[in-house]
mmCIF file of C-alpha atoms in Angstrom:
data_model
loop_
_atom_site.group_PDB
_atom_site.id
_atom_site.type_symbol
_atom_site.label_atom_id
_atom_site.label_comp_id
_atom_site.label_asym_id
_atom_site.label_seq_id
_atom_site.Cartn_x
_atom_site.Cartn_y
_atom_site.Cartn_z
ATOM 1 C CA MET A 1 14.710 -11.985 -44.153
ATOM 2 C CA ILE A 2 16.547 -13.819 -41.404
ATOM 3 C CA ARG A 3 17.129 -11.655 -38.342
ATOM 4 C CA ASN A 4 20.457 -11.853 -36.574
ATOM 5 C CA ARG A 5 19.480 -12.656 -32.979
ATOM 6 C CA GLU A 6 22.917 -11.872 -31.594
ATOM 7 C CA ALA A 7 22.848 -8.431 -33.225
ATOM 8 C CA ASP A 8 19.407 -7.798 -31.722
ATOM 9 C CA VAL A 9 20.629 -8.777 -28.249
ATOM 10 C CA LEU A 10 23.730 -6.591 -28.519
ATOM 11 C CA ALA A 11 21.686 -3.651 -29.845
ATOM 12 C CA GLY A 12 19.753 -3.754 -26.585
ATOM 13 C CA THR A 13 22.963 -2.921 -24.727
ATOM 14 C CA PHE A 14 23.836 0.126 -26.848
ATOM 15 C CA ARG A 15 22.914 3.025 -24.573
ATOM 16 C CA ASP A 16 25.446 5.590 -25.762
ATOM 17 C CA LYS A 17 25.208 7.821 -28.869
ATOM 18 C CA LEU A 18 27.765 8.199 -31.654
ATOM 19 C CA SER A 19 28.168 10.951 -34.241
ATOM 20 C CA VAL A 20 30.849 10.621 -36.929
ATOM 21 C CA TYR A 21 32.352 13.256 -39.215
ATOM 22 C CA ARG A 22 34.612 12.606 -42.201
ATOM 23 C CA THR A 23 36.752 14.992 -44.204
ATOM 24 C CA ARG A 24 36.011 14.815 -47.924
ATOM 25 C CA ARG A 25 37.290 16.705 -50.908
ATOM 26 C CA VAL A 26 34.597 18.710 -52.633
ATOM 27 C CA ARG A 27 34.598 21.202 -55.497
ATOM 28 C CA ASP A 28 34.048 24.805 -54.444
ATOM 29 C CA PRO A 29 31.581 26.275 -56.976
ATOM 30 C CA GLU A 30 32.901 29.805 -56.466
ATOM 31 C CA THR A 31 36.603 29.147 -56.929
ATOM 32 C CA GLU A 32 36.330 25.954 -59.034
ATOM 33 C CA GLY A 33 39.024 24.535 -56.740
ATOM 34 C CA THR A 34 38.940 21.496 -54.526
ATOM 35 C CA VAL A 35 38.578 22.076 -50.798
ATOM 36 C CA GLU A 36 38.342 19.775 -47.816
ATOM 37 C CA LYS A 37 35.053 19.842 -45.977
ATOM 38 C CA GLU A 38 33.917 17.907 -42.935
ATOM 39 C CA VAL A 39 30.636 16.086 -43.550
ATOM 40 C CA THR A 40 28.384 14.204 -41.154
ATOM 41 C CA VAL A 41 28.483 10.463 -41.818
ATOM 42 C CA TYR A 42 26.395 9.206 -38.859
ATOM 43 C CA GLU A 43 24.457 11.230 -36.319
ATOM 44 C CA GLU A 44 23.503 10.037 -32.841
ATOM 45 C CA ILE A 45 23.395 6.338 -33.660
ATOM 46 C CA PRO A 46 23.192 3.925 -30.715
ATOM 47 C CA CYS A 47 26.520 2.434 -29.684
ATOM 48 C CA GLY A 48 28.393 0.840 -26.824
ATOM 49 C CA PHE A 49 31.470 2.612 -25.478
ATOM 50 C CA SER A 50 34.161 0.884 -23.473
ATOM 51 C CA GLN A 51 37.555 1.628 -22.002
ATOM 52 C CA LYS A 52 40.438 -0.382 -23.345
ATOM 53 C CA ALA A 53 41.195 -3.360 -21.137
ATOM 54 C CA ASN A 54 44.415 -3.050 -19.156
ATOM 55 C CA ASP A 55 44.608 0.680 -19.844
ATOM 56 C CA THR A 56 47.473 1.932 -17.706
ATOM 57 C CA PRO A 57 48.507 5.495 -16.967
ATOM 58 C CA GLN A 58 51.283 6.629 -19.264
ATOM 59 C CA ARG A 59 53.947 9.167 -18.517
ATOM 60 C CA GLN A 60 53.392 12.168 -20.735
ATOM 61 C CA GLU A 61 55.809 14.951 -21.442
ATOM 62 C CA PHE A 62 53.142 17.646 -21.393
ATOM 63 C CA HIS A 63 50.169 17.642 -19.044
ATOM 64 C CA SER A 64 47.901 18.967 -21.787
ATOM 65 C CA GLU A 65 48.572 15.864 -23.941
ATOM 66 C CA LYS A 66 46.037 13.561 -22.339
ATOM 67 C CA LYS A 67 44.716 10.754 -24.563
ATOM 68 C CA GLN A 68 42.664 7.711 -23.671
ATOM 69 C CA THR A 69 42.000 4.663 -25.798
ATOM 70 C CA HIS A 70 38.533 3.146 -25.998
ATOM 71 C CA ARG A 71 36.498 0.788 -28.132
ATOM 72 C CA ILE A 72 33.229 1.669 -29.863
ATOM 73 C CA PHE A 73 30.695 -1.105 -30.499
ATOM 74 C CA THR A 74 28.182 -0.397 -33.260
ATOM 75 C CA PRO A 75 25.330 -2.221 -35.005
ATOM 76 C CA PRO A 76 26.234 -4.252 -38.121
ATOM 77 C CA GLY A 77 26.731 -2.176 -41.255
ATOM 78 C CA ILE A 78 28.198 0.884 -39.539
ATOM 79 C CA GLU A 79 31.673 1.439 -40.951
ATOM 80 C CA LEU A 80 34.136 3.968 -39.581
ATOM 81 C CA LEU A 81 37.428 4.785 -41.293
ATOM 82 C CA ASP A 82 40.873 5.728 -40.027
ATOM 83 C CA LYS A 83 40.967 9.308 -38.758
ATOM 84 C CA ASP A 84 37.221 9.908 -38.771
ATOM 85 C CA ARG A 85 36.316 12.453 -36.091
ATOM 86 C CA ALA A 86 33.824 11.004 -33.654
ATOM 87 C CA VAL A 87 31.826 12.291 -30.713
ATOM 88 C CA VAL A 88 30.454 9.790 -28.190
ATOM 89 C CA VAL A 89 27.968 10.842 -25.540
ATOM 90 C CA THR A 90 27.536 8.221 -22.845
ATOM 91 C CA GLU A 91 24.321 7.324 -21.101
ATOM 92 C CA ALA A 92 25.723 9.170 -18.048
ATOM 93 C CA GLY A 93 26.184 12.354 -20.108
ATOM 94 C CA GLN A 94 29.972 12.258 -20.534
ATOM 95 C CA ARG A 95 31.159 13.549 -23.910
ATOM 96 C CA PHE A 96 34.265 12.145 -25.630
ATOM 97 C CA THR A 97 35.689 13.673 -28.810
ATOM 98 C CA GLY A 98 38.507 12.034 -30.763
ATOM 99 C CA THR A 99 39.513 9.988 -33.777
ATOM 100 C CA THR A 100 38.672 6.474 -34.874
ATOM 101 C CA GLY A 101 40.502 3.601 -36.440
ATOM 102 C CA ARG A 102 38.946 1.354 -39.068
ATOM 103 C CA THR A 103 35.934 -0.746 -38.044
ATOM 104 C CA PHE A 104 36.388 -4.487 -37.742
ATOM 105 C CA GLY A 105 33.046 -5.976 -38.672
ATOM 106 C CA TYR A 106 31.359 -9.056 -37.297
ATOM 107 C CA ILE A 107 27.977 -10.400 -38.364
ATOM 108 C CA SER A 108 26.541 -9.210 -35.038
ATOM 109 C CA HIS A 109 28.332 -5.866 -34.566
ATOM 110 C CA GLY A 110 31.316 -3.695 -35.433
ATOM 111 C CA GLU A 111 34.279 -2.824 -33.209
ATOM 112 C CA THR A 112 36.305 0.323 -33.713
ATOM 113 C CA ALA A 113 39.336 1.659 -31.865
ATOM 114 C CA PHE A 114 38.846 5.218 -30.614
ATOM 115 C CA THR A 115 41.392 7.673 -29.212
ATOM 116 C CA ALA A 116 39.753 10.319 -27.059
ATOM 117 C CA LYS A 117 41.449 13.692 -27.190
ATOM 118 C CA GLU A 118 38.854 15.643 -25.245
ATOM 119 C CA MET A 119 36.597 14.532 -22.415
ATOM 120 C CA THR A 120 33.881 16.664 -20.840
#
């Protein structure tokens, strides 16, 4: 198997952790109906987390509506979908919770837009 050197180099820079949750429809055995349930897709995988370049403060109507856009860098083969719920914990211990866009995959890594709705 040929190793992707660029992917190996980039993986060495992934010091943050990513957990991803996706809503899926499942059959409830008790009611025989279909219900939506959040399932864990990835748990604490290494990632890189970056602020969006040229991110400027935006005027918001309500102070409680604070959102920040970021980019998540993941190893090859990790695929996030629109509206997945994600939690990123940075190497410094900051925790960001929000939603993802769809992953754009390269041979060396994946890049995914992320809108943070909560930062602690």
